[in-house]
Amino acid sequence: MFFYLSQFLSFLAMPLTIILIFLLAGIIFLRQKWGKKLLCIGIGLLLFFTNPFLSNLALLAWEPEFKSFEEIESHEIGIVLTGVTNLSKTAYDRTFFNKGADRITHALQLYRMGKIKKILITGGQGLNPSNPQTEAELLKRFLIMTGMSEHDILIEDQAKNTAQNAQFTKDFLEKNQIPANQEFILITSAFHMKRAKGCFDKVGLKTVTFPVDYYSHDIKYDIPSLFFPDPSSLEYWTKLFKEWIGILVYKIVGYI
């Protein structure tokens, strides 16, 4: 119930929903003076949220700076949050990735460099799965395919959200008698790191962050970036709004 309520609230607060409300209200009441104002506001918001320069500035302000591999000290375990595979397409001889594959490839790089000795993957199927496999299983398969020792891969395959990622990881560590008072490297997308870090802090797991999977890019002062509308920009704003709402809801219910 909590999940569906948060999803509904997110839908109401999404940029596209807000834009459509203003545009539709403006069209319906076009004969009224304030109806024209609503229409103008809707058009203005559409131009704002599809501007790639502005969306990139917002992402740059929100996402933490990336860390060089060299500055990361060695740890026993790196914790990888899932949400990077295409669970809508079922296959048993490969792993289909969505945006966010950096989470597992950069974790693998940390492992190859000796920065971590083991990789703990946390994540199940999410809600309403169409694939019988879990994300943790799929990513484990990928790591084994790269030549990583199966002994160094730990999986927690029940979590359905970030709060469960943290709590179920702690439960997994305790169940397998792995010291939970050590410091872990937390690996997830940069835009998602604040919420993830908050959840792991809440359950008492000490982590150092290693943000990956950036949506922002270096600032460009060219004509396309400054003036050409881009539908991807609306998608970036939507992702940010969802994350902000997620953090607010998590704070309200006590997950962070």
PDB file of C-alpha atoms in Angstrom:
ATOM      1  CA  MET A   1       0.000   0.000   0.000  1.00  0.00           C
ATOM      2  CA  PHE A   2       2.851   2.336   0.925  1.00  0.00           C
ATOM      3  CA  PHE A   3       4.542   1.719  -2.420  1.00  0.00           C
ATOM      4  CA  TYR A   4       1.440   2.442  -4.491  1.00  0.00           C
ATOM      5  CA  LEU A   5       0.636   5.570  -2.484  1.00  0.00           C
ATOM      6  CA  SER A   6       4.143   6.937  -3.003  1.00  0.00           C
ATOM      7  CA  GLN A   7       3.921   6.089  -6.708  1.00  0.00           C
ATOM      8  CA  PHE A   8       0.625   7.980  -7.022  1.00  0.00           C
ATOM      9  CA  LEU A   9       2.035  11.020  -5.220  1.00  0.00           C
ATOM     10  CA  SER A  10       5.084  10.877  -7.479  1.00  0.00           C
ATOM     11  CA  PHE A  11       2.833  10.818 -10.542  1.00  0.00           C
ATOM     12  CA  LEU A  12       0.981  13.936  -9.403  1.00  0.00           C
ATOM     13  CA  ALA A  13       4.237  15.810  -8.794  1.00  0.00           C
ATOM     14  CA  MET A  14       6.027  14.801 -11.987  1.00  0.00           C
ATOM     15  CA  PRO A  15       7.040  17.636 -14.366  1.00  0.00           C
ATOM     16  CA  LEU A  16       5.056  16.187 -17.279  1.00  0.00           C
ATOM     17  CA  THR A  17       1.933  15.841 -15.122  1.00  0.00           C
ATOM     18  CA  ILE A  18       2.237  19.451 -13.967  1.00  0.00           C
ATOM     19  CA  ILE A  19       2.767  20.657 -17.536  1.00  0.00           C
ATOM     20  CA  LEU A  20      -0.259  18.722 -18.805  1.00  0.00           C
ATOM     21  CA  ILE A  21      -2.458  20.083 -16.032  1.00  0.00           C
ATOM     22  CA  PHE A  22      -1.597  23.678 -16.964  1.00  0.00           C
ATOM     23  CA  LEU A  23      -1.954  23.059 -20.701  1.00  0.00           C
ATOM     24  CA  LEU A  24      -5.280  21.241 -20.412  1.00  0.00           C
ATOM     25  CA  ALA A  25      -6.671  23.798 -17.969  1.00  0.00           C
ATOM     26  CA  GLY A  26      -5.537  26.585 -20.290  1.00  0.00           C
ATOM     27  CA  ILE A  27      -7.209  24.972 -23.298  1.00  0.00           C
ATOM     28  CA  ILE A  28     -10.440  24.261 -21.433  1.00  0.00           C
ATOM     29  CA  PHE A  29     -10.689  27.818 -20.104  1.00  0.00           C
ATOM     30  CA  LEU A  30      -9.092  29.505 -23.102  1.00  0.00           C
ATOM     31  CA  ARG A  31     -11.941  31.994 -23.374  1.00  0.00           C
ATOM     32  CA  GLN A  32     -11.143  33.232 -19.891  1.00  0.00           C
ATOM     33  CA  LYS A  33      -8.276  35.641 -19.262  1.00  0.00           C
ATOM     34  CA  TRP A  34      -6.744  33.423 -16.605  1.00  0.00           C
ATOM     35  CA  GLY A  35      -7.108  30.437 -18.931  1.00  0.00           C
ATOM     36  CA  LYS A  36      -4.660  32.053 -21.344  1.00  0.00           C
ATOM     37  CA  LYS A  37      -2.277  32.649 -18.451  1.00  0.00           C
ATOM     38  CA  LEU A  38      -2.460  28.978 -17.516  1.00  0.00           C
ATOM     39  CA  LEU A  39      -1.706  28.014 -21.111  1.00  0.00           C
ATOM     40  CA  CYS A  40       1.304  30.340 -21.181  1.00  0.00           C
ATOM     41  CA  ILE A  41       2.557  28.919 -17.905  1.00  0.00           C
ATOM     42  CA  GLY A  42       2.231  25.383 -19.299  1.00  0.00           C
ATOM     43  CA  ILE A  43       4.199  26.314 -22.419  1.00  0.00           C
ATOM     44  CA  GLY A  44       6.824  28.060 -20.294  1.00  0.00           C
ATOM     45  CA  LEU A  45       7.206  25.028 -18.041  1.00  0.00           C
ATOM     46  CA  LEU A  46       7.524  22.774 -21.079  1.00  0.00           C
ATOM     47  CA  LEU A  47      10.354  24.906 -22.441  1.00  0.00           C
ATOM     48  CA  PHE A  48      12.010  25.013 -19.010  1.00  0.00           C
ATOM     49  CA  PHE A  49      11.916  21.276 -18.350  1.00  0.00           C
ATOM     50  CA  THR A  50      13.087  20.361 -21.866  1.00  0.00           C
ATOM     51  CA  ASN A  51      16.071  22.708 -21.806  1.00  0.00           C
ATOM     52  CA  PRO A  52      19.210  20.504 -21.677  1.00  0.00           C
ATOM     53  CA  PHE A  53      21.406  23.229 -20.192  1.00  0.00           C
ATOM     54  CA  LEU A  54      19.101  23.750 -17.207  1.00  0.00           C
ATOM     55  CA  SER A  55      18.528  20.045 -16.573  1.00  0.00           C
ATOM     56  CA  ASN A  56      22.273  19.455 -16.595  1.00  0.00           C
ATOM     57  CA  LEU A  57      22.816  22.266 -14.087  1.00  0.00           C
ATOM     58  CA  ALA A  58      20.258  20.657 -11.795  1.00  0.00           C
ATOM     59  CA  LEU A  59      21.968  17.281 -12.104  1.00  0.00           C
ATOM     60  CA  LEU A  60      25.380  18.780 -11.449  1.00  0.00           C
ATOM     61  CA  ALA A  61      24.053  20.445  -8.305  1.00  0.00           C
ATOM     62  CA  TRP A  62      22.456  17.219  -7.045  1.00  0.00           C
ATOM     63  CA  GLU A  63      24.922  14.481  -7.941  1.00  0.00           C
ATOM     64  CA  PRO A  64      28.024  14.182  -5.719  1.00  0.00           C
ATOM     65  CA  GLU A  65      31.447  14.443  -7.321  1.00  0.00           C
ATOM     66  CA  PHE A  66      32.901  11.169  -8.520  1.00  0.00           C
ATOM     67  CA  LYS A  67      35.889   9.716  -6.672  1.00  0.00           C
ATOM     68  CA  SER A  68      39.030   8.479  -8.328  1.00  0.00           C
ATOM     69  CA  PHE A  69      39.833   4.818  -7.892  1.00  0.00           C
ATOM     70  CA  GLU A  70      43.208   5.720  -6.433  1.00  0.00           C
ATOM     71  CA  GLU A  71      41.753   7.660  -3.503  1.00  0.00           C
ATOM     72  CA  ILE A  72      39.603   4.733  -2.357  1.00  0.00           C
ATOM     73  CA  GLU A  73      41.178   2.776   0.483  1.00  0.00           C
ATOM     74  CA  SER A  74      41.001  -1.002   0.515  1.00  0.00           C
ATOM     75  CA  HIS A  75      37.946  -2.603   2.094  1.00  0.00           C
ATOM     76  CA  GLU A  76      36.763  -6.152   2.586  1.00  0.00           C
ATOM     77  CA  ILE A  77      33.376  -5.768   0.886  1.00  0.00           C
ATOM     78  CA  GLY A  78      31.813  -3.485  -1.697  1.00  0.00           C
ATOM     79  CA  ILE A  79      28.001  -3.319  -1.607  1.00  0.00           C
ATOM     80  CA  VAL A  80      26.285  -2.912  -4.984  1.00  0.00           C
ATOM     81  CA  LEU A  81      22.648  -1.846  -5.233  1.00  0.00           C
ATOM     82  CA  THR A  82      20.738  -3.292  -8.160  1.00  0.00           C
ATOM     83  CA  GLY A  83      18.334  -1.549 -10.519  1.00  0.00           C
ATOM     84  CA  VAL A  84      20.496  -1.861 -13.610  1.00  0.00           C
ATOM     85  CA  THR A  85      19.205  -4.907 -15.482  1.00  0.00           C
ATOM     86  CA  ASN A  86      16.248  -5.346 -17.828  1.00  0.00           C
ATOM     87  CA  LEU A  87      13.999  -7.699 -15.890  1.00  0.00           C
ATOM     88  CA  SER A  88      11.260  -7.356 -18.494  1.00  0.00           C
ATOM     89  CA  LYS A  89      13.270  -9.510 -20.911  1.00  0.00           C
ATOM     90  CA  THR A  90      13.926 -13.060 -19.791  1.00  0.00           C
ATOM     91  CA  ALA A  91      17.091 -14.878 -20.836  1.00  0.00           C
ATOM     92  CA  TYR A  92      19.213 -17.499 -19.117  1.00  0.00           C
ATOM     93  CA  ASP A  93      22.441 -17.221 -21.107  1.00  0.00           C
ATOM     94  CA  ARG A  94      23.127 -13.484 -20.706  1.00  0.00           C
ATOM     95  CA  THR A  95      22.368 -10.370 -18.687  1.00  0.00           C
ATOM     96  CA  PHE A  96      20.531  -7.480 -20.297  1.00  0.00           C
ATOM     97  CA  PHE A  97      21.568  -4.123 -18.852  1.00  0.00           C
ATOM     98  CA  ASN A  98      19.713  -0.840 -18.607  1.00  0.00           C
ATOM     99  CA  LYS A  99      21.309   2.498 -17.794  1.00  0.00           C
ATOM    100  CA  GLY A 100      23.304   2.064 -14.623  1.00  0.00           C
ATOM    101  CA  ALA A 101      25.617  -0.782 -15.582  1.00  0.00           C
ATOM    102  CA  ASP A 102      28.399   1.334 -14.048  1.00  0.00           C
ATOM    103  CA  ARG A 103      27.256   0.044 -10.671  1.00  0.00           C
ATOM    104  CA  ILE A 104      28.521  -3.448 -11.399  1.00  0.00           C
ATOM    105  CA  THR A 105      31.329  -2.679 -13.877  1.00  0.00           C
ATOM    106  CA  HIS A 106      32.949  -0.123 -11.562  1.00  0.00           C
ATOM    107  CA  ALA A 107      32.536  -2.521  -8.641  1.00  0.00           C
ATOM    108  CA  LEU A 108      34.349  -5.108 -10.737  1.00  0.00           C
ATOM    109  CA  GLN A 109      37.089  -2.580 -11.430  1.00  0.00           C
ATOM    110  CA  LEU A 110      37.459  -1.943  -7.696  1.00  0.00           C
ATOM    111  CA  TYR A 111      37.749  -5.702  -7.205  1.00  0.00           C
ATOM    112  CA  ARG A 112      40.368  -6.100  -9.936  1.00  0.00           C
ATOM    113  CA  MET A 113      42.394  -3.252  -8.432  1.00  0.00           C
ATOM    114  CA  GLY A 114      42.339  -4.918  -5.015  1.00  0.00           C
ATOM    115  CA  LYS A 115      40.254  -2.154  -3.453  1.00  0.00           C
ATOM    116  CA  ILE A 116      37.639  -4.700  -2.367  1.00  0.00           C
ATOM    117  CA  LYS A 117      37.961  -8.428  -1.765  1.00  0.00           C
ATOM    118  CA  LYS A 118      34.306  -9.337  -2.187  1.00  0.00           C
ATOM    119  CA  ILE A 119      31.221  -7.880  -3.884  1.00  0.00           C
ATOM    120  CA  LEU A 120      27.868  -8.072  -2.115  1.00  0.00           C
ATOM    121  CA  ILE A 121      24.946  -7.535  -4.502  1.00  0.00           C
ATOM    122  CA  THR A 122      21.597  -6.602  -2.983  1.00  0.00           C
ATOM    123  CA  GLY A 123      18.345  -6.635  -4.945  1.00  0.00           C
ATOM    124  CA  GLY A 124      15.523  -8.976  -5.878  1.00  0.00           C
ATOM    125  CA  GLN A 125      12.862  -8.750  -8.550  1.00  0.00           C
ATOM    126  CA  GLY A 126      11.137  -5.540  -7.569  1.00  0.00           C
ATOM    127  CA  LEU A 127       7.353  -5.351  -7.706  1.00  0.00           C
ATOM    128  CA  ASN A 128       5.234  -7.067 -10.351  1.00  0.00           C
ATOM    129  CA  PRO A 129       8.139  -9.034 -11.864  1.00  0.00           C
ATOM    130  CA  SER A 130       7.842 -10.668 -15.270  1.00  0.00           C
ATOM    131  CA  ASN A 131      11.198 -12.422 -14.935  1.00  0.00           C
ATOM    132  CA  PRO A 132      11.570 -15.330 -12.471  1.00  0.00           C
ATOM    133  CA  GLN A 133      15.229 -14.438 -11.917  1.00  0.00           C
ATOM    134  CA  THR A 134      16.438 -11.824  -9.448  1.00  0.00           C
ATOM    135  CA  GLU A 135      18.753  -8.972 -10.317  1.00  0.00           C
ATOM    136  CA  ALA A 136      21.318 -10.226  -7.841  1.00  0.00           C
ATOM    137  CA  GLU A 137      21.407 -13.573  -9.639  1.00  0.00           C
ATOM    138  CA  LEU A 138      21.756 -11.911 -13.029  1.00  0.00           C
ATOM    139  CA  LEU A 139      24.635  -9.728 -11.871  1.00  0.00           C
ATOM    140  CA  LYS A 140      26.336 -12.673 -10.192  1.00  0.00           C
ATOM    141  CA  ARG A 141      26.143 -14.527 -13.508  1.00  0.00           C
ATOM    142  CA  PHE A 142      27.747 -11.543 -15.236  1.00  0.00           C
ATOM    143  CA  LEU A 143      30.599 -11.369 -12.711  1.00  0.00           C
ATOM    144  CA  ILE A 144      31.310 -15.085 -13.023  1.00  0.00           C
ATOM    145  CA  MET A 145      31.362 -14.691 -16.803  1.00  0.00           C
ATOM    146  CA  THR A 146      34.100 -12.056 -16.413  1.00  0.00           C
ATOM    147  CA  GLY A 147      36.230 -14.575 -14.532  1.00  0.00           C
ATOM    148  CA  MET A 148      35.530 -13.428 -10.976  1.00  0.00           C
ATOM    149  CA  SER A 149      35.628 -16.173  -8.359  1.00  0.00           C
ATOM    150  CA  GLU A 150      32.160 -17.250  -7.260  1.00  0.00           C
ATOM    151  CA  HIS A 151      33.539 -17.421  -3.696  1.00  0.00           C
ATOM    152  CA  ASP A 152      33.980 -13.639  -3.747  1.00  0.00           C
ATOM    153  CA  ILE A 153      30.387 -12.904  -4.810  1.00  0.00           C
ATOM    154  CA  LEU A 154      27.729 -12.525  -2.123  1.00  0.00           C
ATOM    155  CA  ILE A 155      24.079 -11.989  -3.001  1.00  0.00           C
ATOM    156  CA  GLU A 156      21.035 -10.774  -1.103  1.00  0.00           C
ATOM    157  CA  ASP A 157      18.153 -11.357  -3.505  1.00  0.00           C
ATOM    158  CA  GLN A 158      15.003 -10.338  -1.602  1.00  0.00           C
ATOM    159  CA  ALA A 159      15.141  -6.537  -1.352  1.00  0.00           C
ATOM    160  CA  LYS A 160      12.547  -4.597  -3.370  1.00  0.00           C
ATOM    161  CA  ASN A 161      13.533  -1.032  -2.504  1.00  0.00           C
ATOM    162  CA  THR A 162      16.407   0.966  -1.073  1.00  0.00           C
ATOM    163  CA  ALA A 163      15.259   0.657   2.525  1.00  0.00           C
ATOM    164  CA  GLN A 164      15.161  -3.127   2.165  1.00  0.00           C
ATOM    165  CA  ASN A 165      18.562  -3.075   0.463  1.00  0.00           C
ATOM    166  CA  ALA A 166      19.987  -1.684   3.685  1.00  0.00           C
ATOM    167  CA  GLN A 167      18.023  -3.766   6.190  1.00  0.00           C
ATOM    168  CA  PHE A 168      18.312  -7.043   4.297  1.00  0.00           C
ATOM    169  CA  THR A 169      22.034  -6.497   3.754  1.00  0.00           C
ATOM    170  CA  LYS A 170      22.484  -6.116   7.504  1.00  0.00           C
ATOM    171  CA  ASP A 171      20.404  -9.266   8.085  1.00  0.00           C
ATOM    172  CA  PHE A 172      22.476 -11.141   5.493  1.00  0.00           C
ATOM    173  CA  LEU A 173      25.728 -10.136   7.166  1.00  0.00           C
ATOM    174  CA  GLU A 174      24.507 -11.215  10.594  1.00  0.00           C
ATOM    175  CA  LYS A 175      23.087 -14.497   9.272  1.00  0.00           C
ATOM    176  CA  ASN A 176      26.384 -15.358   7.591  1.00  0.00           C
ATOM    177  CA  GLN A 177      28.452 -14.215  10.572  1.00  0.00           C
ATOM    178  CA  ILE A 178      30.172 -11.473   8.612  1.00  0.00           C
ATOM    179  CA  PRO A 179      31.217  -8.595  10.891  1.00  0.00           C
ATOM    180  CA  ALA A 180      28.694  -5.789  10.390  1.00  0.00           C
ATOM    181  CA  ASN A 181      30.756  -3.236  12.319  1.00  0.00           C
ATOM    182  CA  GLN A 182      33.341  -2.914   9.554  1.00  0.00           C
ATOM    183  CA  GLU A 183      33.278  -0.160   6.938  1.00  0.00           C
ATOM    184  CA  PHE A 184      31.874  -1.029   3.510  1.00  0.00           C
ATOM    185  CA  ILE A 185      32.113   0.671   0.116  1.00  0.00           C
ATOM    186  CA  LEU A 186      28.610   1.622  -1.022  1.00  0.00           C
ATOM    187  CA  ILE A 187      28.224   1.600  -4.816  1.00  0.00           C
ATOM    188  CA  THR A 188      25.160   3.035  -6.523  1.00  0.00           C
ATOM    189  CA  SER A 189      24.124   5.736  -8.991  1.00  0.00           C
ATOM    190  CA  ALA A 190      25.203   9.259  -8.107  1.00  0.00           C
ATOM    191  CA  PHE A 191      21.651  10.675  -8.194  1.00  0.00           C
ATOM    192  CA  HIS A 192      20.543   7.901  -5.790  1.00  0.00           C
ATOM    193  CA  MET A 193      23.490   7.998  -3.376  1.00  0.00           C
ATOM    194  CA  LYS A 194      22.013  10.384  -0.783  1.00  0.00           C
ATOM    195  CA  ARG A 195      18.970   8.184  -0.167  1.00  0.00           C
ATOM    196  CA  ALA A 196      21.032   4.980  -0.218  1.00  0.00           C
ATOM    197  CA  LYS A 197      23.594   6.349   2.220  1.00  0.00           C
ATOM    198  CA  GLY A 198      20.807   7.533   4.519  1.00  0.00           C
ATOM    199  CA  CYS A 199      19.199   4.086   4.569  1.00  0.00           C
ATOM    200  CA  PHE A 200      22.445   2.294   5.368  1.00  0.00           C
ATOM    201  CA  ASP A 201      23.261   4.825   8.082  1.00  0.00           C
ATOM    202  CA  LYS A 202      19.801   4.268   9.559  1.00  0.00           C
ATOM    203  CA  VAL A 203      20.319   0.508   9.998  1.00  0.00           C
ATOM    204  CA  GLY A 204      23.761   1.061  11.482  1.00  0.00           C
ATOM    205  CA  LEU A 205      26.018  -0.010   8.620  1.00  0.00           C
ATOM    206  CA  LYS A 206      29.067   2.189   8.184  1.00  0.00           C
ATOM    207  CA  THR A 207      29.801   2.974   4.547  1.00  0.00           C
ATOM    208  CA  VAL A 208      32.053   5.093   2.394  1.00  0.00           C
ATOM    209  CA  THR A 209      30.361   6.151  -0.823  1.00  0.00           C
ATOM    210  CA  PHE A 210      31.520   5.454  -4.357  1.00  0.00           C
ATOM    211  CA  PRO A 211      28.974   7.127  -6.674  1.00  0.00           C
ATOM    212  CA  VAL A 212      28.767   5.928 -10.279  1.00  0.00           C
ATOM    213  CA  ASP A 213      26.364   6.115 -13.238  1.00  0.00           C
ATOM    214  CA  TYR A 214      26.265   9.874 -13.786  1.00  0.00           C
ATOM    215  CA  TYR A 215      23.489  11.596 -15.702  1.00  0.00           C
ATOM    216  CA  SER A 216      25.207  14.990 -15.592  1.00  0.00           C
ATOM    217  CA  HIS A 217      27.991  15.995 -17.940  1.00  0.00           C
ATOM    218  CA  ASP A 218      30.503  18.807 -18.332  1.00  0.00           C
ATOM    219  CA  ILE A 219      28.839  22.142 -19.023  1.00  0.00           C
ATOM    220  CA  LYS A 220      28.538  23.049 -22.694  1.00  0.00           C
ATOM    221  CA  TYR A 221      27.911  26.570 -23.919  1.00  0.00           C
ATOM    222  CA  ASP A 222      26.809  25.729 -27.448  1.00  0.00           C
ATOM    223  CA  ILE A 223      23.564  26.618 -29.210  1.00  0.00           C
ATOM    224  CA  PRO A 224      21.933  23.140 -29.024  1.00  0.00           C
ATOM    225  CA  SER A 225      22.586  22.881 -25.277  1.00  0.00           C
ATOM    226  CA  LEU A 226      21.378  26.379 -24.549  1.00  0.00           C
ATOM    227  CA  PHE A 227      18.346  26.662 -26.783  1.00  0.00           C
ATOM    228  CA  PHE A 228      17.224  23.367 -28.387  1.00  0.00           C
ATOM    229  CA  PRO A 229      14.466  21.496 -26.484  1.00  0.00           C
ATOM    230  CA  ASP A 230      15.430  17.913 -25.650  1.00  0.00           C
ATOM    231  CA  PRO A 231      12.958  15.274 -24.399  1.00  0.00           C
ATOM    232  CA  SER A 232      15.798  13.636 -22.459  1.00  0.00           C
ATOM    233  CA  SER A 233      15.896  16.721 -20.251  1.00  0.00           C
ATOM    234  CA  LEU A 234      12.321  16.083 -19.175  1.00  0.00           C
ATOM    235  CA  GLU A 235      13.315  12.528 -18.331  1.00  0.00           C
ATOM    236  CA  TYR A 236      16.204  13.792 -16.167  1.00  0.00           C
ATOM    237  CA  TRP A 237      13.935  16.184 -14.297  1.00  0.00           C
ATOM    238  CA  THR A 238      11.471  13.334 -13.752  1.00  0.00           C
ATOM    239  CA  LYS A 239      14.219  11.179 -12.279  1.00  0.00           C
ATOM    240  CA  LEU A 240      15.248  14.007  -9.965  1.00  0.00           C
ATOM    241  CA  PHE A 241      11.662  14.668  -8.860  1.00  0.00           C
ATOM    242  CA  LYS A 242      11.158  10.971  -8.115  1.00  0.00           C
ATOM    243  CA  GLU A 243      14.329  10.890  -6.050  1.00  0.00           C
ATOM    244  CA  TRP A 244      13.409  14.033  -4.106  1.00  0.00           C
ATOM    245  CA  ILE A 245       9.930  12.690  -3.390  1.00  0.00           C
ATOM    246  CA  GLY A 246      11.441   9.338  -2.433  1.00  0.00           C
ATOM    247  CA  ILE A 247      13.746  11.001   0.085  1.00  0.00           C
ATOM    248  CA  LEU A 248      10.843  12.998   1.534  1.00  0.00           C
ATOM    249  CA  VAL A 249       8.668   9.896   1.895  1.00  0.00           C
ATOM    250  CA  TYR A 250      11.548   7.896   3.382  1.00  0.00           C
ATOM    251  CA  LYS A 251      12.097  10.623   5.979  1.00  0.00           C
ATOM    252  CA  ILE A 252       8.403  10.687   6.849  1.00  0.00           C
ATOM    253  CA  VAL A 253       8.208   6.912   7.424  1.00  0.00           C
ATOM    254  CA  GLY A 254      11.593   6.787   9.179  1.00  0.00           C
ATOM    255  CA  TYR A 255      13.695   4.905   6.652  1.00  0.00           C
ATOM    256  CA  ILE A 256      16.382   7.606   6.769  1.00  0.00           C
TER     257      ILE A 256
END
